[in-house]
Amino acid sequence: MDALNNKGNVKAVAYLRTSSSANVGADKDSERRQREAIDAFAKRSGIVDEFYDAAVSGADPIDTRPGFAALLDRIESNGVRTVIVEDASRFARNVLVQELGILALIARGVTVLTSSGDDLTNTDDEFKVAMRQIAGTFAQLEKARLVRKLKAARERKHRETGKKVGGRKNYAEIEGGSEMIALARKLHRYPVNGKRRSLNEVADALAEAGYLSSAGTRFTRAAVTRMLERKPEAK
């Protein structure tokens, strides 16, 4: 609570999550309860924006949540450094998911407060620090194990067929890749209503134009970043 009490002019953003579609809607208790608790806690500083993941399980990875992705975009674009949630379970019920999400915000210099005043990003708590370190270690281990397993399977298939199998396609292998990259740059370069599009908004616009990943899904923020950083092909 001191993070807000000691800085009366600090601005914060709110993050809400409901785990079931049955809880979604203006008249549903979960959403209303979260918003009332957050507003009561932050009334002296003011909530400048709100991000809401509706019908998202508390065990779902943080990086797959559209509301949380939009929250990161807002943090990176305007410098807001305080996020308020009703309680830790609204951020995530799964401890591993929760700690990984908190790590992502700590890396951006963000403080995450609950409506009861608990600082989820407090690094003075040795147990929480240890949990974050353990969670990060196991997440990295699992990713490395999966990457190695998939690579071995692709290499075995390649030896059998002599053809490239699986793996991430480069944009030259995606139909209309050069046109897609040009469109991504145009969308990111030119503002709408005086505001530059976020990476998520560029991904949404690409999807509306029919440009999807090789898996048939909307491109991630990281994929859009790679498109924007890709050197133009020589004419």
Short mmCIF file of C-alpha atoms in Angstrom, two decimals:
data_model
loop_
_atom_site.label_atom_id
_atom_site.label_comp_id
_atom_site.label_asym_id
_atom_site.label_seq_id
_atom_site.Cartn_x
_atom_site.Cartn_y
_atom_site.Cartn_z
CA MET A 1 0.00 0.00 0.00
CA ASP A 2 2.93 2.34 0.68
CA ALA A 3 3.70 2.46 -3.04
CA LEU A 4 0.53 4.50 -3.54
CA ASN A 5 0.33 6.28 -0.19
CA ASN A 6 3.84 7.70 -0.52
CA LYS A 7 3.27 8.90 -4.09
CA GLY A 8 -0.09 10.59 -4.18
CA ASN A 9 0.22 11.54 -7.84
CA VAL A 10 1.17 8.08 -9.12
CA LYS A 11 -1.00 6.73 -11.89
CA ALA A 12 -1.91 3.08 -12.13
CA VAL A 13 -3.59 0.63 -14.48
CA ALA A 14 -5.93 -2.16 -13.41
CA TYR A 15 -5.83 -5.81 -14.47
CA LEU A 16 -8.92 -8.03 -14.14
CA ARG A 17 -9.52 -11.67 -15.03
CA THR A 18 -12.53 -13.96 -14.89
CA SER A 19 -11.99 -17.68 -15.34
CA SER A 20 -15.33 -18.68 -16.84
CA SER A 21 -17.59 -17.25 -19.51
CA ALA A 22 -20.38 -17.64 -16.94
CA ASN A 23 -18.68 -14.89 -14.95
CA VAL A 24 -18.40 -12.46 -17.85
CA GLY A 25 -20.76 -9.49 -18.14
CA ALA A 26 -21.46 -6.15 -16.54
CA ASP A 27 -23.96 -7.70 -14.11
CA LYS A 28 -21.78 -10.60 -13.03
CA ASP A 29 -20.31 -10.60 -9.54
CA SER A 30 -16.67 -11.45 -10.24
CA GLU A 31 -15.95 -8.57 -12.59
CA ARG A 32 -17.89 -6.05 -10.46
CA ARG A 33 -16.24 -7.23 -7.23
CA GLN A 34 -12.74 -6.93 -8.70
CA ARG A 35 -13.38 -3.45 -10.09
CA GLU A 36 -14.91 -2.16 -6.83
CA ALA A 37 -12.00 -3.49 -4.76
CA ILE A 38 -9.43 -1.96 -7.09
CA ASP A 39 -11.22 1.40 -7.31
CA ALA A 40 -11.55 1.61 -3.53
CA PHE A 41 -7.84 0.98 -3.07
CA ALA A 42 -6.67 3.34 -5.80
CA LYS A 43 -9.14 6.22 -5.37
CA ARG A 44 -6.43 8.67 -4.30
CA SER A 45 -4.19 8.00 -7.29
CA GLY A 46 -6.64 7.20 -10.04
CA ILE A 47 -6.83 4.37 -12.53
CA VAL A 48 -5.83 5.63 -15.97
CA ASP A 49 -6.63 2.43 -17.85
CA GLU A 50 -8.05 -1.06 -17.36
CA PHE A 51 -7.17 -4.39 -18.97
CA TYR A 52 -9.47 -7.36 -18.74
CA ASP A 53 -9.03 -11.02 -19.68
CA ALA A 54 -12.54 -12.49 -19.81
CA ALA A 55 -13.06 -16.26 -19.60
CA VAL A 56 -9.34 -16.92 -19.13
CA SER A 57 -8.24 -19.69 -16.78
CA GLY A 58 -5.87 -18.77 -13.97
CA ALA A 59 -3.60 -21.55 -15.23
CA ASP A 60 -3.36 -20.14 -18.78
CA PRO A 61 0.14 -18.85 -19.61
CA ILE A 62 0.48 -15.10 -19.19
CA ASP A 63 1.85 -14.61 -22.71
CA THR A 64 -1.29 -16.08 -24.33
CA ARG A 65 -3.68 -13.62 -22.65
CA PRO A 66 -4.80 -10.77 -24.95
CA GLY A 67 -5.62 -8.48 -22.02
CA PHE A 68 -2.20 -8.98 -20.44
CA ALA A 69 -0.48 -8.46 -23.82
CA ALA A 70 -2.35 -5.15 -24.19
CA LEU A 71 -1.29 -4.27 -20.64
CA LEU A 72 2.37 -4.78 -21.58
CA ASP A 73 1.91 -2.59 -24.65
CA ARG A 74 0.47 0.18 -22.49
CA ILE A 75 3.28 -0.08 -19.94
CA GLU A 76 5.93 0.06 -22.66
CA SER A 77 4.32 3.00 -24.45
CA ASN A 78 3.45 5.48 -21.70
CA GLY A 79 5.56 4.74 -18.64
CA VAL A 80 2.83 3.66 -16.19
CA ARG A 81 4.63 1.61 -13.58
CA THR A 82 1.91 0.45 -11.18
CA VAL A 83 -0.58 -2.36 -11.81
CA ILE A 84 -3.41 -3.12 -9.37
CA VAL A 85 -5.28 -6.43 -9.10
CA GLU A 86 -7.96 -7.57 -6.68
CA ASP A 87 -5.71 -10.32 -5.32
CA ALA A 88 -2.94 -12.65 -6.47
CA SER A 89 -5.42 -15.26 -7.72
CA ARG A 90 -6.88 -12.78 -10.21
CA PHE A 91 -3.42 -12.41 -11.69
CA ALA A 92 -3.02 -16.19 -11.85
CA ARG A 93 -4.06 -19.14 -9.70
CA ASN A 94 -1.20 -21.35 -10.81
CA VAL A 95 1.88 -20.37 -8.78
CA LEU A 96 4.29 -21.02 -11.66
CA VAL A 97 2.22 -18.91 -14.06
CA GLN A 98 1.85 -16.20 -11.44
CA GLU A 99 5.55 -15.93 -10.73
CA LEU A 100 6.51 -15.92 -14.41
CA GLY A 101 4.02 -13.12 -15.05
CA ILE A 102 5.36 -11.12 -12.13
CA LEU A 103 8.89 -11.62 -13.45
CA ALA A 104 7.81 -10.12 -16.78
CA LEU A 105 6.54 -7.02 -14.96
CA ILE A 106 9.54 -6.74 -12.63
CA ALA A 107 11.77 -6.73 -15.70
CA ARG A 108 9.87 -3.65 -16.88
CA GLY A 109 10.20 -1.87 -13.54
CA VAL A 110 6.52 -2.38 -12.66
CA THR A 111 5.01 -2.71 -9.18
CA VAL A 112 2.03 -5.08 -8.85
CA LEU A 113 -0.24 -4.31 -5.89
CA THR A 114 -3.33 -6.14 -4.63
CA SER A 115 -6.39 -4.24 -3.41
CA SER A 116 -5.40 -5.20 0.16
CA GLY A 117 -2.01 -3.54 -0.25
CA ASP A 118 0.19 -6.60 -0.79
CA ASP A 119 3.13 -5.89 -3.12
CA LEU A 120 3.44 -8.98 -5.32
CA THR A 121 6.70 -7.65 -6.77
CA ASN A 122 8.40 -7.18 -3.39
CA THR A 123 11.87 -8.68 -3.61
CA ASP A 124 12.46 -8.40 0.15
CA ASP A 125 10.51 -11.62 0.68
CA GLU A 126 13.11 -14.38 0.33
CA PHE A 127 10.48 -17.06 -0.27
CA LYS A 128 8.89 -15.16 -3.16
CA VAL A 129 12.29 -14.48 -4.68
CA ALA A 130 13.16 -18.19 -4.43
CA MET A 131 9.85 -19.16 -6.01
CA ARG A 132 10.47 -16.80 -8.93
CA GLN A 133 13.94 -18.20 -9.45
CA ILE A 134 12.72 -21.81 -9.29
CA ALA A 135 9.82 -21.06 -11.64
CA GLY A 136 12.11 -19.40 -14.12
CA THR A 137 14.58 -22.27 -13.98
CA PHE A 138 11.96 -24.93 -14.63
CA ALA A 139 10.33 -22.88 -17.41
CA GLN A 140 13.69 -22.53 -19.14
CA LEU A 141 14.43 -26.24 -18.64
CA GLU A 142 11.06 -27.28 -20.08
CA LYS A 143 11.44 -25.01 -23.09
CA ALA A 144 14.94 -26.32 -23.80
CA ARG A 145 13.74 -29.93 -23.48
CA LEU A 146 10.84 -29.34 -25.88
CA VAL A 147 13.01 -27.50 -28.43
CA ARG A 148 15.56 -30.31 -28.37
CA LYS A 149 12.87 -32.97 -28.76
CA LEU A 150 11.25 -31.21 -31.73
CA LYS A 151 14.61 -30.53 -33.37
CA ALA A 152 15.58 -34.20 -33.12
CA ALA A 153 12.27 -35.24 -34.69
CA ARG A 154 12.72 -32.76 -37.59
CA GLU A 155 16.27 -33.88 -38.23
CA ARG A 156 15.22 -37.54 -38.26
CA LYS A 157 12.45 -36.78 -40.74
CA HIS A 158 14.82 -34.71 -42.87
CA ARG A 159 17.27 -37.61 -43.08
CA GLU A 160 14.46 -39.90 -44.16
CA THR A 161 12.94 -37.61 -46.82
CA GLY A 162 15.67 -35.16 -47.72
CA LYS A 163 13.16 -32.31 -47.29
CA LYS A 164 12.86 -29.57 -44.72
CA VAL A 165 10.33 -30.61 -42.10
CA GLY A 166 8.63 -28.29 -39.64
CA GLY A 167 10.54 -25.62 -37.79
CA ARG A 168 9.77 -21.92 -37.94
CA LYS A 169 9.13 -20.70 -41.45
CA ASN A 170 10.93 -17.59 -42.52
CA TYR A 171 8.78 -14.92 -44.08
CA ALA A 172 10.01 -15.77 -47.57
CA GLU A 173 8.31 -19.16 -47.15
CA ILE A 174 4.96 -17.62 -46.22
CA GLU A 175 2.79 -16.86 -49.22
CA GLY A 176 2.77 -13.10 -49.77
CA GLY A 177 5.57 -12.67 -47.22
CA SER A 178 7.12 -9.54 -48.72
CA GLU A 179 3.71 -7.87 -49.12
CA MET A 180 2.84 -8.82 -45.55
CA ILE A 181 6.03 -7.27 -44.18
CA ALA A 182 5.46 -4.10 -46.20
CA LEU A 183 1.94 -3.86 -44.81
CA ALA A 184 3.16 -4.44 -41.24
CA ARG A 185 5.66 -1.60 -41.60
CA LYS A 186 3.03 0.69 -43.08
CA LEU A 187 0.57 -0.11 -40.30
CA HIS A 188 3.18 0.53 -37.63
CA ARG A 189 4.55 3.68 -39.29
CA TYR A 190 1.35 5.60 -39.84
CA PRO A 191 -0.67 6.59 -36.74
CA VAL A 192 -4.42 6.34 -36.25
CA ASN A 193 -6.05 9.35 -34.56
CA GLY A 194 -2.59 10.63 -33.74
CA LYS A 195 -1.48 7.45 -31.96
CA ARG A 196 0.89 4.83 -33.32
CA ARG A 197 -0.57 1.32 -33.47
CA SER A 198 0.64 -1.15 -30.87
CA LEU A 199 2.21 -4.45 -31.93
CA ASN A 200 -1.04 -6.22 -31.06
CA GLU A 201 -3.03 -3.80 -33.20
CA VAL A 202 -0.68 -4.42 -36.13
CA ALA A 203 -1.14 -8.17 -35.66
CA ASP A 204 -4.93 -7.72 -35.60
CA ALA A 205 -4.84 -5.67 -38.81
CA LEU A 206 -2.66 -8.27 -40.54
CA ALA A 207 -5.10 -11.00 -39.53
CA GLU A 208 -8.01 -8.97 -40.92
CA ALA A 209 -6.06 -8.66 -44.18
CA GLY A 210 -5.69 -12.45 -44.28
CA TYR A 211 -2.08 -12.71 -43.09
CA LEU A 212 -1.75 -15.41 -40.42
CA SER A 213 1.06 -17.53 -39.02
CA SER A 214 1.89 -20.94 -40.45
CA ALA A 215 -0.31 -22.40 -37.72
CA GLY A 216 -3.26 -20.35 -38.96
CA THR A 217 -3.27 -18.06 -35.92
CA ARG A 218 -2.75 -14.34 -35.45
CA PHE A 219 0.90 -13.32 -35.32
CA THR A 220 2.36 -12.67 -31.86
CA ARG A 221 3.89 -9.38 -30.77
CA ALA A 222 7.34 -10.96 -31.11
CA ALA A 223 6.61 -12.03 -34.70
CA VAL A 224 5.47 -8.52 -35.63
CA THR A 225 8.67 -7.13 -34.09
CA ARG A 226 10.73 -9.49 -36.26
CA MET A 227 8.84 -8.31 -39.35
CA LEU A 228 9.55 -4.66 -38.52
CA GLU A 229 13.23 -5.40 -37.92
CA ARG A 230 13.68 -7.52 -41.06
CA LYS A 231 15.87 -5.88 -43.69
CA PRO A 232 14.09 -5.09 -46.97
CA GLU A 233 14.86 -7.58 -49.74
CA ALA A 234 17.16 -6.39 -52.49
CA LYS A 235 15.34 -5.41 -55.64
#
